[in-house]
């Protein structure tokens, strides 16, 4: 009888615990549904829109023409200029690239490159570095973009040269309140591709007279 009582108590306890866990899981699912439903009702700002207000982080995929969430007009304008500058570089329109980035970068913009230990500063240096990248990167594509107020996180992939290895990386961009870029930090992988990028960049920047031999 004692054994049966203990067994019965143990079985009943397990049933109660399972019921509690099941109820908790149902509550979590219900909360998740309410959360997703609430987010789904948020407005979607077109990239061309000019009435985005400050708020929720924005997410854009490479195949989408929309930013999900709200950002300020200055951040949205900087986002568009950044893409216009790179597209000009990939199209060989170097003068247009320099003009766009001259307007987009702050005078003392800081560049943290994956190919150098120390920070580089100044819009001229950063602009020419991006010009060199535009010449060596092939099949460039942003695969994921997260844009929040004064910050852009852009994940990319491309090939170094026509026959070179693939490289993946992230552009971390910080804006000031005026919508100008004050910090550009780039991280890339794998190391072999990054070292090859360093060789191309050193040669290009030397030819342009930006760095000394």
GROMACS .gro file of C-alpha atoms in nm:
model
  213
    1UNK     CA    1   0.000   0.000   0.000
    2UNK     CA    2   0.282   0.235   0.083
    3UNK     CA    3   0.444   0.158  -0.252
    4UNK     CA    4   0.117   0.215  -0.436
    5UNK     CA    5   0.062   0.543  -0.250
    6UNK     CA    6   0.410   0.666  -0.337
    7UNK     CA    7   0.367   0.556  -0.697
    8UNK     CA    8   0.030   0.725  -0.718
    9UNK     CA    9   0.169   1.048  -0.568
   10UNK     CA   10   0.468   1.043  -0.806
   11UNK     CA   11   0.247   0.982  -1.110
   12UNK     CA   12   0.006   1.257  -1.006
   13UNK     CA   13   0.296   1.500  -0.955
   14UNK     CA   14   0.432   1.426  -1.300
   15UNK     CA   15   0.091   1.483  -1.457
   16UNK     CA   16   0.062   1.817  -1.275
   17UNK     CA   17   0.410   1.926  -1.384
   18UNK     CA   18   0.339   1.831  -1.744
   19UNK     CA   19   0.016   2.028  -1.732
   20UNK     CA   20   0.201   2.331  -1.593
   21UNK     CA   21   0.471   2.310  -1.861
   22UNK     CA   22   0.208   2.272  -2.133
   23UNK     CA   23   0.017   2.574  -2.004
   24UNK     CA   24   0.335   2.782  -1.986
   25UNK     CA   25   0.422   2.684  -2.343
   26UNK     CA   26   0.074   2.782  -2.462
   27UNK     CA   27   0.109   3.118  -2.291
   28UNK     CA   28   0.445   3.178  -2.457
   29UNK     CA   29   0.300   3.093  -2.797
   30UNK     CA   30   0.006   3.323  -2.737
   31UNK     CA   31   0.238   3.607  -2.637
   32UNK     CA   32   0.449   3.545  -2.947
   33UNK     CA   33   0.139   3.558  -3.169
   34UNK     CA   34   0.034   3.888  -3.013
   35UNK     CA   35   0.388   4.025  -3.061
   36UNK     CA   36   0.403   3.922  -3.427
   37UNK     CA   37   0.055   4.053  -3.486
   38UNK     CA   38   0.152   4.387  -3.338
   39UNK     CA   39   0.466   4.411  -3.549
   40UNK     CA   40   0.277   4.316  -3.862
   41UNK     CA   41   0.053   4.618  -3.820
   42UNK     CA   42   0.350   4.857  -3.829
   43UNK     CA   43   0.390   5.067  -4.139
   44UNK     CA   44   0.650   4.984  -4.404
   45UNK     CA   45   0.860   5.279  -4.521
   46UNK     CA   46   0.959   5.273  -4.884
   47UNK     CA   47   1.323   5.363  -4.953
   48UNK     CA   48   1.191   5.658  -5.153
   49UNK     CA   49   0.973   5.780  -4.867
   50UNK     CA   50   1.058   6.105  -4.689
   51UNK     CA   51   0.820   6.090  -4.393
   52UNK     CA   52   0.990   5.816  -4.187
   53UNK     CA   53   1.004   5.911  -3.822
   54UNK     CA   54   1.262   5.814  -3.564
   55UNK     CA   55   1.200   5.480  -3.396
   56UNK     CA   56   1.216   5.108  -3.468
   57UNK     CA   57   1.528   4.955  -3.630
   58UNK     CA   58   1.481   4.897  -4.002
   59UNK     CA   59   1.564   4.574  -4.182
   60UNK     CA   60   1.614   4.530  -4.557
   61UNK     CA   61   1.718   4.226  -4.755
   62UNK     CA   62   1.919   4.240  -5.077
   63UNK     CA   63   1.614   4.152  -5.289
   64UNK     CA   64   1.377   4.394  -5.119
   65UNK     CA   65   1.303   4.757  -5.199
   66UNK     CA   66   1.161   4.829  -4.857
   67UNK     CA   67   1.282   4.927  -4.515
   68UNK     CA   68   1.075   4.774  -4.236
   69UNK     CA   69   1.050   5.011  -3.944
   70UNK     CA   70   1.104   5.383  -3.901
   71UNK     CA   71   1.419   5.594  -3.933
   72UNK     CA   72   1.471   5.968  -3.961
   73UNK     CA   73   1.496   6.152  -4.291
   74UNK     CA   74   1.869   6.221  -4.238
   75UNK     CA   75   1.945   5.852  -4.179
   76UNK     CA   76   1.737   5.749  -4.480
   77UNK     CA   77   1.914   6.008  -4.697
   78UNK     CA   78   2.256   5.884  -4.582
   79UNK     CA   79   2.152   5.526  -4.657
   80UNK     CA   80   2.056   5.620  -5.012
   81UNK     CA   81   2.372   5.827  -5.069
   82UNK     CA   82   2.592   5.542  -4.949
   83UNK     CA   83   2.442   5.308  -5.208
   84UNK     CA   84   2.458   5.574  -5.480
   85UNK     CA   85   2.827   5.631  -5.406
   86UNK     CA   86   2.914   5.262  -5.426
   87UNK     CA   87   2.709   5.214  -5.742
   88UNK     CA   88   2.894   5.506  -5.900
   89UNK     CA   89   3.225   5.342  -5.808
   90UNK     CA   90   3.125   5.002  -5.946
   91UNK     CA   91   3.017   5.176  -6.267
   92UNK     CA   92   3.355   5.345  -6.303
   93UNK     CA   93   3.217   5.693  -6.230
   94UNK     CA   94   3.497   5.793  -5.995
   95UNK     CA   95   3.422   6.167  -6.003
   96UNK     CA   96   3.063   6.099  -5.901
   97UNK     CA   97   3.181   5.866  -5.622
   98UNK     CA   98   3.413   6.134  -5.483
   99UNK     CA   99   3.142   6.399  -5.503
  100UNK     CA  100   2.884   6.186  -5.321
  101UNK     CA  101   3.122   6.076  -5.047
  102UNK     CA  102   3.258   6.428  -5.004
  103UNK     CA  103   2.906   6.530  -4.909
  104UNK     CA  104   2.830   6.218  -4.706
  105UNK     CA  105   3.145   6.194  -4.492
  106UNK     CA  106   3.229   6.429  -4.206
  107UNK     CA  107   3.565   6.604  -4.237
  108UNK     CA  108   3.721   6.391  -3.963
  109UNK     CA  109   3.553   6.060  -4.051
  110UNK     CA  110   3.736   5.761  -3.901
  111UNK     CA  111   3.802   5.448  -4.105
  112UNK     CA  112   3.874   5.116  -3.931
  113UNK     CA  113   3.979   4.887  -4.212
  114UNK     CA  114   4.021   4.509  -4.185
  115UNK     CA  115   4.364   4.546  -4.348
  116UNK     CA  116   4.524   4.788  -4.098
  117UNK     CA  117   4.572   4.789  -3.721
  118UNK     CA  118   4.550   5.166  -3.676
  119UNK     CA  119   4.255   5.393  -3.755
  120UNK     CA  120   4.267   5.611  -4.065
  121UNK     CA  121   4.100   5.952  -4.067
  122UNK     CA  122   3.982   6.206  -4.320
  123UNK     CA  123   3.727   6.199  -4.601
  124UNK     CA  124   3.992   6.197  -4.874
  125UNK     CA  125   4.156   5.880  -4.743
  126UNK     CA  126   3.825   5.700  -4.692
  127UNK     CA  127   3.686   5.807  -5.031
  128UNK     CA  128   3.992   5.684  -5.219
  129UNK     CA  129   3.994   5.360  -5.020
  130UNK     CA  130   3.637   5.295  -5.130
  131UNK     CA  131   3.728   5.386  -5.486
  132UNK     CA  132   3.998   5.119  -5.478
  133UNK     CA  133   3.756   4.865  -5.333
  134UNK     CA  134   3.503   4.941  -5.607
  135UNK     CA  135   3.766   4.858  -5.869
  136UNK     CA  136   3.871   4.525  -5.720
  137UNK     CA  137   3.539   4.392  -5.586
  138UNK     CA  138   3.341   4.186  -5.837
  139UNK     CA  139   2.985   4.052  -5.809
  140UNK     CA  140   2.933   4.270  -5.504
  141UNK     CA  141   2.605   4.221  -5.318
  142UNK     CA  142   2.462   4.330  -4.985
  143UNK     CA  143   2.295   4.020  -4.842
  144UNK     CA  144   2.149   4.176  -4.528
  145UNK     CA  145   2.102   4.531  -4.404
  146UNK     CA  146   1.994   4.659  -4.063
  147UNK     CA  147   1.934   5.032  -4.037
  148UNK     CA  148   1.852   5.208  -3.711
  149UNK     CA  149   1.882   5.569  -3.612
  150UNK     CA  150   2.238   5.692  -3.683
  151UNK     CA  151   2.360   5.335  -3.749
  152UNK     CA  152   2.379   5.109  -4.053
  153UNK     CA  153   2.496   4.747  -4.044
  154UNK     CA  154   2.543   4.613  -4.397
  155UNK     CA  155   2.651   4.255  -4.465
  156UNK     CA  156   2.809   4.188  -4.804
  157UNK     CA  157   2.971   3.924  -5.020
  158UNK     CA  158   3.180   3.954  -5.338
  159UNK     CA  159   3.482   3.823  -5.525
  160UNK     CA  160   3.826   3.985  -5.518
  161UNK     CA  161   3.917   4.033  -5.882
  162UNK     CA  162   3.770   3.838  -6.173
  163UNK     CA  163   3.929   3.509  -6.069
  164UNK     CA  164   3.995   3.575  -5.700
  165UNK     CA  165   3.844   3.420  -5.389
  166UNK     CA  166   3.513   3.516  -5.237
  167UNK     CA  167   3.512   3.743  -4.936
  168UNK     CA  168   3.235   3.817  -4.688
  169UNK     CA  169   3.217   4.119  -4.464
  170UNK     CA  170   3.021   4.377  -4.271
  171UNK     CA  171   3.016   4.756  -4.305
  172UNK     CA  172   2.941   4.917  -3.969
  173UNK     CA  173   2.848   5.279  -4.029
  174UNK     CA  174   2.787   5.545  -3.763
  175UNK     CA  175   2.621   5.877  -3.844
  176UNK     CA  176   2.608   6.204  -3.656
  177UNK     CA  177   2.286   6.396  -3.601
  178UNK     CA  178   2.336   6.575  -3.933
  179UNK     CA  179   2.333   6.245  -4.121
  180UNK     CA  180   2.705   6.248  -4.204
  181UNK     CA  181   2.923   5.940  -4.160
  182UNK     CA  182   3.166   5.980  -3.870
  183UNK     CA  183   3.283   5.618  -3.844
  184UNK     CA  184   3.320   5.342  -4.099
  185UNK     CA  185   3.433   5.008  -3.960
  186UNK     CA  186   3.475   4.713  -4.196
  187UNK     CA  187   3.524   4.351  -4.095
  188UNK     CA  188   3.600   4.075  -4.347
  189UNK     CA  189   3.672   3.704  -4.368
  190UNK     CA  190   3.842   3.471  -4.450
  191UNK     CA  191   4.199   3.586  -4.367
  192UNK     CA  192   4.342   3.471  -4.702
  193UNK     CA  193   4.101   3.692  -4.895
  194UNK     CA  194   4.159   3.983  -4.656
  195UNK     CA  195   4.536   3.965  -4.713
  196UNK     CA  196   4.479   3.966  -5.087
  197UNK     CA  197   4.259   4.274  -5.046
  198UNK     CA  198   4.543   4.439  -4.854
  199UNK     CA  199   4.779   4.387  -5.149
  200UNK     CA  200   4.535   4.545  -5.393
  201UNK     CA  201   4.461   4.837  -5.159
  202UNK     CA  202   4.826   4.917  -5.089
  203UNK     CA  203   4.904   4.922  -5.461
  204UNK     CA  204   4.605   5.141  -5.545
  205UNK     CA  205   4.652   5.389  -5.259
  206UNK     CA  206   5.022   5.421  -5.347
  207UNK     CA  207   4.944   5.489  -5.713
  208UNK     CA  208   4.692   5.755  -5.607
  209UNK     CA  209   4.954   5.921  -5.386
  210UNK     CA  210   4.745   5.870  -5.071
  211UNK     CA  211   5.013   5.663  -4.899
  212UNK     CA  212   5.388   5.665  -4.955
  213UNK     CA  213   5.588   5.372  -5.084
   0.00000   0.00000   0.00000
